[in-house]
XYZ file of C-alpha atoms in Angstrom:
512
model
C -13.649 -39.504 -0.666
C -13.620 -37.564 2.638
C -10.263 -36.061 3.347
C -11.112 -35.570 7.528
C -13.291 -35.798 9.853
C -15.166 -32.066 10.082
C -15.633 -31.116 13.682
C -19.272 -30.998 14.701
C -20.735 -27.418 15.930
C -23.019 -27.220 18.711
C -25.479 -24.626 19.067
C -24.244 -23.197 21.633
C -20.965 -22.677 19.890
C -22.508 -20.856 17.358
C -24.773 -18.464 19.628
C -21.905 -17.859 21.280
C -19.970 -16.474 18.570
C -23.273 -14.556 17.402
C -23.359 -13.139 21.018
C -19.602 -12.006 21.110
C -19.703 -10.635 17.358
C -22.617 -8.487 18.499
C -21.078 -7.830 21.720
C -17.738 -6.650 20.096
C -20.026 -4.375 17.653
C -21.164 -2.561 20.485
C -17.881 -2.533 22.558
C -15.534 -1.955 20.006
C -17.385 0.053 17.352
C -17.656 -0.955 13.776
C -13.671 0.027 11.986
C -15.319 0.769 8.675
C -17.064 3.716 7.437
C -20.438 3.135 7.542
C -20.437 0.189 9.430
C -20.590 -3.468 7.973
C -22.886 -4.207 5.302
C -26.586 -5.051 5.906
C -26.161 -8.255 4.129
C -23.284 -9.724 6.480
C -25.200 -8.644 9.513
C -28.025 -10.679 8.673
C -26.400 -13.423 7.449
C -24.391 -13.561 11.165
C -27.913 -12.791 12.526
C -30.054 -15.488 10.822
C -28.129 -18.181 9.526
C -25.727 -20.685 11.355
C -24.280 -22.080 8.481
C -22.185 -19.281 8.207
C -21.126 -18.842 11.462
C -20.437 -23.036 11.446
C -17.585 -22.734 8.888
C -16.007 -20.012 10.803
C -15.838 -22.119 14.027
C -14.466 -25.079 11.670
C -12.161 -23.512 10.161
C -10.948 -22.663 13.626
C -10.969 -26.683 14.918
C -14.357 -24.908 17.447
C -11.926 -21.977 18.986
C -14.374 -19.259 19.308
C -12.384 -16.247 19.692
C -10.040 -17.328 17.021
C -13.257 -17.627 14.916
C -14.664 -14.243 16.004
C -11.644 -12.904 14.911
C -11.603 -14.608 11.145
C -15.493 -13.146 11.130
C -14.568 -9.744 11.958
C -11.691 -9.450 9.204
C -13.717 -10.927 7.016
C -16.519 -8.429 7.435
C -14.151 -5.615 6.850
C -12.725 -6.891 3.921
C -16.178 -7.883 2.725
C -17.265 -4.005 3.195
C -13.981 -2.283 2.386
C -13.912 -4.400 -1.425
C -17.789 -4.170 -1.832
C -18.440 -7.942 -2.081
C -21.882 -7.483 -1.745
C -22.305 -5.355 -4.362
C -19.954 -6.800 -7.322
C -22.425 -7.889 -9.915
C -22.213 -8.874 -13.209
C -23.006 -5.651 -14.608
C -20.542 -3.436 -12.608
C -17.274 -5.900 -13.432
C -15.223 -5.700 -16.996
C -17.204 -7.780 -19.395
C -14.585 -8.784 -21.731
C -12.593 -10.224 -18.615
C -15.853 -11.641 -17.700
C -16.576 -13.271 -20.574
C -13.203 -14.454 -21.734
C -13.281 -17.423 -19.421
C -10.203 -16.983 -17.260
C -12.264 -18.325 -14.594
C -15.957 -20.160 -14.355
C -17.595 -23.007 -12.758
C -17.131 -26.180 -14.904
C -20.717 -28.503 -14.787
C -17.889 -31.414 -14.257
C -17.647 -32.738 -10.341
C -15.420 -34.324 -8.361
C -15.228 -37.530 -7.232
C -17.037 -36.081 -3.902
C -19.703 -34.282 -6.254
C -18.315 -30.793 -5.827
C -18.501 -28.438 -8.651
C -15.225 -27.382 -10.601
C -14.031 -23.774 -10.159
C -11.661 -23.602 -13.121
C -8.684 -21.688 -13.528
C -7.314 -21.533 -17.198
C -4.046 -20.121 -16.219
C -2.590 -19.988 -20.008
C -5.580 -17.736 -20.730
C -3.728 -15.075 -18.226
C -0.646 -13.832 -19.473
C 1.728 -11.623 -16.545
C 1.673 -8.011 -17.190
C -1.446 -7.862 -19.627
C -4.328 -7.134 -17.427
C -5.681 -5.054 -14.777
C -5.479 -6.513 -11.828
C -7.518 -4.333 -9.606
C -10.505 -5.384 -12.338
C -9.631 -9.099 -12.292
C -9.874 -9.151 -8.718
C -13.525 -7.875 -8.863
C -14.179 -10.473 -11.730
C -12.581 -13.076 -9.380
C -14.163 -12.002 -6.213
C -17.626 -12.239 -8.426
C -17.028 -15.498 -9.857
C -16.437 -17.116 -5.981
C -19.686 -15.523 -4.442
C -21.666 -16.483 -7.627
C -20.416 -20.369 -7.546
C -21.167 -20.595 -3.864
C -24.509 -19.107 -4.473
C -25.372 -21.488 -7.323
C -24.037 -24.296 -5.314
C -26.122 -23.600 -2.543
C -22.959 -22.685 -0.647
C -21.833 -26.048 -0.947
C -17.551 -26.617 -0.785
C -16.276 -26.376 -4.201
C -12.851 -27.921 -5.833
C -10.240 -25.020 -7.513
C -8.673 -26.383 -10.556
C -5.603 -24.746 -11.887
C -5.577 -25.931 -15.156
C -1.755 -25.627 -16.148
C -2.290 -27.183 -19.686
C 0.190 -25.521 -22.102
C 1.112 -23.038 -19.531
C 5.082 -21.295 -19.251
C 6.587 -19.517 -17.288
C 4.667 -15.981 -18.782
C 1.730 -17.330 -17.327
C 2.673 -17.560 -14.057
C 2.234 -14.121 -11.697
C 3.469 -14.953 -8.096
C 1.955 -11.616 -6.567
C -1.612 -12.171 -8.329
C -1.949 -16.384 -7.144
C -0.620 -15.506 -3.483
C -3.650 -13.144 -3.626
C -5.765 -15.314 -4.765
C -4.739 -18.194 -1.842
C -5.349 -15.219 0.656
C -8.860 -14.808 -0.446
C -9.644 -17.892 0.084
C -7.667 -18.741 2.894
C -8.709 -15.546 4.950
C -12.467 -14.770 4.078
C -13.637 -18.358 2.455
C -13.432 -20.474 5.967
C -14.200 -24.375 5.171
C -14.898 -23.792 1.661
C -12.725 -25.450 -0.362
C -12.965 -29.251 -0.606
C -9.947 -29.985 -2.827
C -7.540 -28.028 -4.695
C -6.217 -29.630 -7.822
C -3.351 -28.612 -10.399
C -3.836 -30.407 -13.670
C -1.257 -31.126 -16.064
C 1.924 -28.721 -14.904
C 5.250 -28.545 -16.272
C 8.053 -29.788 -14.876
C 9.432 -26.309 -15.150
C 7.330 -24.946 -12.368
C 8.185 -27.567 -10.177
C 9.879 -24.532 -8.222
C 7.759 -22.090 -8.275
C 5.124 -24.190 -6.900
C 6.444 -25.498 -4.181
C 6.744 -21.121 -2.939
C 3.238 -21.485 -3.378
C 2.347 -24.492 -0.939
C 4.016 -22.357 1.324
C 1.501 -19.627 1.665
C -0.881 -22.684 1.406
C -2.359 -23.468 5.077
C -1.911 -26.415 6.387
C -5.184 -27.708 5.680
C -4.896 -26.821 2.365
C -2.157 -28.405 1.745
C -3.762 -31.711 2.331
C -6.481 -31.089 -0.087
C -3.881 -30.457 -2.816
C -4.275 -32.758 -5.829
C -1.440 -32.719 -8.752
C -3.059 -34.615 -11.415
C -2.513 -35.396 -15.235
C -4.265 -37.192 -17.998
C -3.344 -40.832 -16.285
C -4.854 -40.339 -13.148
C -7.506 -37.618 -13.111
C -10.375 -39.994 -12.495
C -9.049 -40.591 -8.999
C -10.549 -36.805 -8.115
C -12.898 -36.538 -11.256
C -15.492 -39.074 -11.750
C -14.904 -40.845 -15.317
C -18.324 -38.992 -17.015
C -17.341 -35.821 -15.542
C -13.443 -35.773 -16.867
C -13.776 -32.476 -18.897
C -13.091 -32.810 -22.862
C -10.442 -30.162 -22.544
C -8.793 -32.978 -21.074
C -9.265 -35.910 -23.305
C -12.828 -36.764 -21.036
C -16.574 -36.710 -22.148
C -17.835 -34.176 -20.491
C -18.185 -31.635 -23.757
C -18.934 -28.628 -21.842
C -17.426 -25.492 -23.263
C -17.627 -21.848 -21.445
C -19.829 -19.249 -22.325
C -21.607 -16.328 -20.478
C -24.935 -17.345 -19.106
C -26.602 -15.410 -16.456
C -26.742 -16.320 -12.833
C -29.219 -18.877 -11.911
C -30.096 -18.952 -8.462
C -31.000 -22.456 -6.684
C -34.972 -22.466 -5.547
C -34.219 -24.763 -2.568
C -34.784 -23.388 0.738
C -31.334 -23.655 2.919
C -28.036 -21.861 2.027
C -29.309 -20.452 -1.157
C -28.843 -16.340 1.092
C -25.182 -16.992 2.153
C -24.261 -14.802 -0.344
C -26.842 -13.326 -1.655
C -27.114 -9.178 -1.664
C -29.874 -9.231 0.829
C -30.704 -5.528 1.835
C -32.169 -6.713 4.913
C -31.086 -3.786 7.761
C -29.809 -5.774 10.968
C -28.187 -3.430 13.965
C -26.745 -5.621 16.909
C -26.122 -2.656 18.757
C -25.587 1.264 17.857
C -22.664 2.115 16.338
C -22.039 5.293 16.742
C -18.926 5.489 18.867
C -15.337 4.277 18.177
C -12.448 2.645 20.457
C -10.434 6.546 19.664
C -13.552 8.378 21.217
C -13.727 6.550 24.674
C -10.945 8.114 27.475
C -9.318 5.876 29.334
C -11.573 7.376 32.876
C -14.925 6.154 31.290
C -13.972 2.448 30.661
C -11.569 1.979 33.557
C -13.125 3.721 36.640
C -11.391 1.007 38.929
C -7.640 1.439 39.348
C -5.527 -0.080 41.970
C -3.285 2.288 44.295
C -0.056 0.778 43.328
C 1.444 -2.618 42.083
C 2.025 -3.937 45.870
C -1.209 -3.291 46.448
C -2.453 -5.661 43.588
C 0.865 -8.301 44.691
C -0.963 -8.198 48.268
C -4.266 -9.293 47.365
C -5.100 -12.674 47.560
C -4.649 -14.250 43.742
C -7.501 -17.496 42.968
C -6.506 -19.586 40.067
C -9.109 -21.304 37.764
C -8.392 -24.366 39.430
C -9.303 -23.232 43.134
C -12.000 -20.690 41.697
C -15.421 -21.471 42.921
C -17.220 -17.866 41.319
C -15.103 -17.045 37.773
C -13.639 -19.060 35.508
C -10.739 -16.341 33.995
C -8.845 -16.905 30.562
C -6.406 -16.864 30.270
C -5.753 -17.942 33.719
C -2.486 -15.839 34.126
C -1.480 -13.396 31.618
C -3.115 -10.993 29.435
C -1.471 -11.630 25.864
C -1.899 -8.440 23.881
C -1.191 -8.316 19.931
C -0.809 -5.484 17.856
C -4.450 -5.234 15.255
C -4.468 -2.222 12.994
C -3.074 1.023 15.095
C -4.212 -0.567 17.984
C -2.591 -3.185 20.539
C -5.228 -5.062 22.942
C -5.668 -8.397 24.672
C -8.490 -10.363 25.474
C -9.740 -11.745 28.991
C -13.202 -14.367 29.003
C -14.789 -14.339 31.910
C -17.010 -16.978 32.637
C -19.939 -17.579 35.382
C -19.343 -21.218 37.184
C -21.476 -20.589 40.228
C -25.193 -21.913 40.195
C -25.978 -18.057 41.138
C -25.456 -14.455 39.576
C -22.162 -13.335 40.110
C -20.733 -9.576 39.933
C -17.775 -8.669 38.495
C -15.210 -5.636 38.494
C -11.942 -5.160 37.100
C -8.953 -3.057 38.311
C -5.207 -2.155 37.155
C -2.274 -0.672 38.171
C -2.168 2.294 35.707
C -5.459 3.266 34.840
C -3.427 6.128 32.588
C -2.256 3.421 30.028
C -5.538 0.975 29.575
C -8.866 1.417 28.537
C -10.898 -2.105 29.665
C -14.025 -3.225 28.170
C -16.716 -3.499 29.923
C -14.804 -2.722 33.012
C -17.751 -4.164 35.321
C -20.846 -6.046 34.799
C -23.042 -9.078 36.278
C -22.818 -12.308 34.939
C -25.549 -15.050 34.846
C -25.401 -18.544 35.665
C -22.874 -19.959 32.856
C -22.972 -16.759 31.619
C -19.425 -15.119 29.681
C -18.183 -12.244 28.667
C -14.871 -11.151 26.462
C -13.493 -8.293 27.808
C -11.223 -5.862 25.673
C -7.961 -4.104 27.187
C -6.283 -1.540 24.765
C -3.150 0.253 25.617
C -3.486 3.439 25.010
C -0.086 4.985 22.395
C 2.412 7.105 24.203
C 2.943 5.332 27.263
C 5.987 3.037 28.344
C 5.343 -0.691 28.430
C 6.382 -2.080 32.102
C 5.024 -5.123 34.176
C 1.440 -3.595 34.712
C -1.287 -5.964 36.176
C -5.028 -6.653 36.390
C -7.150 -7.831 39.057
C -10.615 -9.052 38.238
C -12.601 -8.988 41.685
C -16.353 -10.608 41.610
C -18.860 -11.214 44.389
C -21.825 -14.069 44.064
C -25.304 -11.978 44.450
C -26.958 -15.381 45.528
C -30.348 -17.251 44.593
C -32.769 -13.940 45.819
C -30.173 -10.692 45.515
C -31.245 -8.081 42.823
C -29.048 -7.839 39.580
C -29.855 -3.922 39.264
C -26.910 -1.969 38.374
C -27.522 0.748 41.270
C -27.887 -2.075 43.936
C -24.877 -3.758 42.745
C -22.853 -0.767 42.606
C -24.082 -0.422 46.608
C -23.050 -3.736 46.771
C -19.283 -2.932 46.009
C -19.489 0.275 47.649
C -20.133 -1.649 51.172
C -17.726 -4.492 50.548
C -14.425 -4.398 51.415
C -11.811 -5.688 49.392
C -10.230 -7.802 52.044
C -14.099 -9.761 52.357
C -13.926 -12.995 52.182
C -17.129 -12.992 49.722
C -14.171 -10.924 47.348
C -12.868 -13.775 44.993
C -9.689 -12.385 43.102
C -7.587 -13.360 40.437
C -4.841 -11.572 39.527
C -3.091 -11.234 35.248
C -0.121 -9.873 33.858
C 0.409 -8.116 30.938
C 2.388 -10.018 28.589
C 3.630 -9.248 24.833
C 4.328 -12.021 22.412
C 7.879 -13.716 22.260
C 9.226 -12.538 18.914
C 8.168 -8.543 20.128
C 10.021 -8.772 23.858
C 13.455 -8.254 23.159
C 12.989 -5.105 20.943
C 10.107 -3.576 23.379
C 12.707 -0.376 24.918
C 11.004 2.656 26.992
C 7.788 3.617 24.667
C 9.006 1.615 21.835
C 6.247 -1.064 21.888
C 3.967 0.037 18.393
C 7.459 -0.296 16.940
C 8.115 -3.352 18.233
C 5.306 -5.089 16.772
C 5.697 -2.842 13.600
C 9.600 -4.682 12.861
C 8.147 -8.474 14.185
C 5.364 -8.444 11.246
C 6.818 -6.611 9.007
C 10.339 -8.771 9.106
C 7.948 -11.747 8.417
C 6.259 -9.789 5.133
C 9.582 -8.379 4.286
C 11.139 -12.257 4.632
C 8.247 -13.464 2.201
C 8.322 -10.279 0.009
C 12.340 -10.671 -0.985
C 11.333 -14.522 -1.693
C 8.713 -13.462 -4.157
C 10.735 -10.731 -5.336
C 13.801 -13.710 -5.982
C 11.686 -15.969 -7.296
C 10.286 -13.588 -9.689
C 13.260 -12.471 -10.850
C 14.356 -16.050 -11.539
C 11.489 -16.540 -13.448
C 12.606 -13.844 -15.481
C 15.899 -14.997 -16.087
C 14.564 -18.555 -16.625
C 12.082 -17.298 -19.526
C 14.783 -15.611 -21.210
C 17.182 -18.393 -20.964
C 14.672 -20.698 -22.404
C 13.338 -18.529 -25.458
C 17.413 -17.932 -25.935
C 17.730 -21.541 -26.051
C 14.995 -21.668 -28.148
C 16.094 -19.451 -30.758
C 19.456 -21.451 -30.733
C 17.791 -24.832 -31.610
C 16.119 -23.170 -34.227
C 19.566 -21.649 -35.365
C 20.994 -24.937 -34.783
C 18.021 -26.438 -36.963
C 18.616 -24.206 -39.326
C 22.023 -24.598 -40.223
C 21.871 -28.625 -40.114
C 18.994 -28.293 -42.863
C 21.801 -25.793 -44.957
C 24.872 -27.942 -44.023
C 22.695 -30.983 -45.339
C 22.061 -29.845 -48.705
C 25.227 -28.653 -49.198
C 26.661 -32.193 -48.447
C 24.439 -33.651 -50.856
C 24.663 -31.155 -53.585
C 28.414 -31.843 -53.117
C 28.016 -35.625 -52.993
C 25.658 -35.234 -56.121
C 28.358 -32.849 -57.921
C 31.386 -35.808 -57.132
C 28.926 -38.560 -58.085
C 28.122 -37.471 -61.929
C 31.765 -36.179 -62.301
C 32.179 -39.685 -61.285
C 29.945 -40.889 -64.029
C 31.394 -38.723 -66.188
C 34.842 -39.933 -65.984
C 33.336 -43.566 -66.619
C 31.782 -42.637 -69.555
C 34.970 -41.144 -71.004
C 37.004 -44.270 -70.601
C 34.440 -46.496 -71.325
């Protein structure tokens, strides 16, 4: 039972992202002491299946992929992924069986990851610890599946609303949405209440979109649509007897997938590491400025439909975005003449960007991202690019010092000059509150109202919750109250009625 079509991934795709990852390494520097782990490197080095559910997850967008592999790198290095074992996590949440991979499958024949949600109780654990356990449990299952998708199963049975922790489950949907791309292949909650009707439907709202279709609310009466009939756990009334209980990791022998996750030592460098985005000046990675904006307004502009040399994008505006304390937009710049073509990049105020790699020579069908960072303490105004490039033809030399001859001699009124000429855009919902140096801030209130937005929902929500579990064990109480005082109130009616019925007899005695 497929859900959708999963695009297919050429190789070229996935070299490419390879190429820019490594490329961005090198460019960018590595924003994590120590840069990423060993074991991610090789993994992005030597095996495409990793790299393929990336550019899935992204429907085949590269630099929206690159972008989901970097993050996920960091986070994989900053929470030591590779290094959670099962020695270094709490045993007694390990072994308690809050989570585990169930031998039933789904109708598809992916393994169970089971959540026993009345096992966790809100308030009574550490969290920081059952996020290692959790993190382990994930890379563990994918290793023993051979990093096959797997199925999350919140199993709700006898749950309330005590076992329900808002905070903790939207972390657990941002793990997988953010570092697990094309991973999951349904999501199914078994057996809720009616009572958490609400709260669930907060939660398919941090859900992506994708995940969202894969979600499965099933019960007792029609679990074997997503569980085949032999595998319907006995938990849940099935014959699959299957109980938890620790058991050390077995790793699959089959050659493949089995080292997607595994903690592979294996030392790759794309490129050193040793310099940082802060330690670069904006003079060493933007030596080409233009004299003023009129200048740059004046020089002929080629769009990618009348290019013949570069194919630019985007075609007309740099779009920068706010990542960590830096803001920065992306330009691709890709070789569509049959020969080597030459490439340099100028701006209006060379003061306020640093551009990355500011020059460079491009073979046939060859592309490059290029990285533009404004630098902090400057005003945001209508600043522009021009990327310039020259064709070296079948024969010319790609040697740096001959091509910077090359530009040298050329003027940049020559015809052989192809231009195209960007603006410097910010996104919609930052514009109106960009004022005179302002910008950080900007992007600072846009994110943060969105966070803030979702935080006062939890934060409402939770507090309902609240009042909603004390209403019900007050209600609770009062049927028991209630109870109580119809079993009293009954006996005294029929001691009373049993009192009246041999005075009654009495009486008949007497006259009889």
């Amino acid at each position: 039972m497929v859900l959708a079509e999963v695009k297919q991934v050429s190789g070229e795709q996935i070299r490419e992202l390879r190429q820019r990852f490594a490329e961005k390494c090198e460019n960018d520097g590595v924003p994590v002491k120590g840069g990423f782990h060993p074991a991610d490197l090789a993994r992005i080095n030597d095996n495409d299946i990793w790299l393929t559910k990336f550019l899935q997850e992204k429907d085949l967008n590269v630099n929206e992929a690159l972008n989901m592999l970097w993050e996920t790198c960091i986070w994989r290095k900053e929470f030591g992924t590779n290094d959670i074992t099962a020695d270094n996590i709490r045993q007694d949440y390990r072994d308690a069986g809050l989570y585990f991979p169930h031998t039933s499958r789904d109708v598809d024949g992916k393994v169970l990851f089971m959540f026993r949600c009345k096992l966790y109780q809100r308030g009574s654990k550490d969290l920081d610890e059952l996020k290692r356990v959790l993190v382990y449990w994930i890379e563990r299952t994918i290793r023993e599946q051979n990093g096959d998708l797997i199925t999350p199963v919140f199993d709700m049975t006898d749950c309330g609303l005590s076992n329900i922790d808002l905070p903790y489950t939207q972390y657990i949907i941002n793990v997988f949405k953010n570092y697990y791309p094309e991973q999951i292949n349904y999501i199914i909650i078994y057996d809720m209440a009616w009572i958490l009707n609400a709260t669930f439907q907060v939660i398919k709202k941090l859900l992506p979109a994708k995940a969202v279709e894969r979600l499965k609310f099933l019960n007792a009466k029609n679990v074997k649509e997503f569980v085949e009939k032999d595998n319907v756990p006995a938990l849940w009334k099935g014959t699959n007897k299957y109980e938890y209980h620790w058991t050390p990791e077995k790793l699959p022998t089959t050659n493949g997938t089995a080292d997607i996750s595994s903690n592979n030592n294996k030392k790759v460098h794309f490129a050193p590491q040793s310099h940082t985005i802060e330690d670069s000046s904006p003079s060493d990675v933007t030596s080409h400025s233009l004299n003023s904006s009129s200048a740059m307004d004046k020089s002929q502009n080629v769009n990618n439909q009348d290019s013949h040399l570069l194919r630019v994008t985007p075609s007309e505006a740099i779009i920068f975005n706010k990542v960590e304390n830096e803001l920065y937009g992306q330009v691709q710049l890709t070789n569509i003449d049959p020969h080597p073509v030459t490439y340099k990049i100028k701006t209006t105020a060379p003061e306020k960007f640093r551009v990355r790699p500011s020059s460079g020579v491009l073979t046939k069908g060859g592309t490059q991202t290029i990285n533009v960072f404004f630098n902090q303490g400057h005003t945001w105004n209508r600043d522009k690019f021009l990327v310039m490039c020259m064709s070296l033809g079948a024969d010319a030399s790609t040697d740096q010092q001959h091509v910077a001859e090359l530009w040298k001699n050329t003027p940049s009124s020559s015809a052989s000059i192809e231009q195209h000429r960007l603006r410097c855009q910010l996104p919609d919902d930052t514009k109106e509150g960009v004022k005179s140096g302002s910008v950080f801030d900007s992007f600072d209130s846009s994110s943060n109202r969105t966070q803030t937005q979702m935080n006062h929902t939890l934060t409402c929500i939770t507090e309902t919750l609240h009042r909603l579990e004390g209403q019900t064990r007050w209600t609770q109480t009062m049927q028991w109250v209630s109870c109580l005082l119809f079993i009293v109130l009954s006996v005294a009616i029929i001691y009373i009625l049993k009192i009246e019925i041999n005075n009654n007899s009495y009486e008949y005695c007497l006259k009889h």
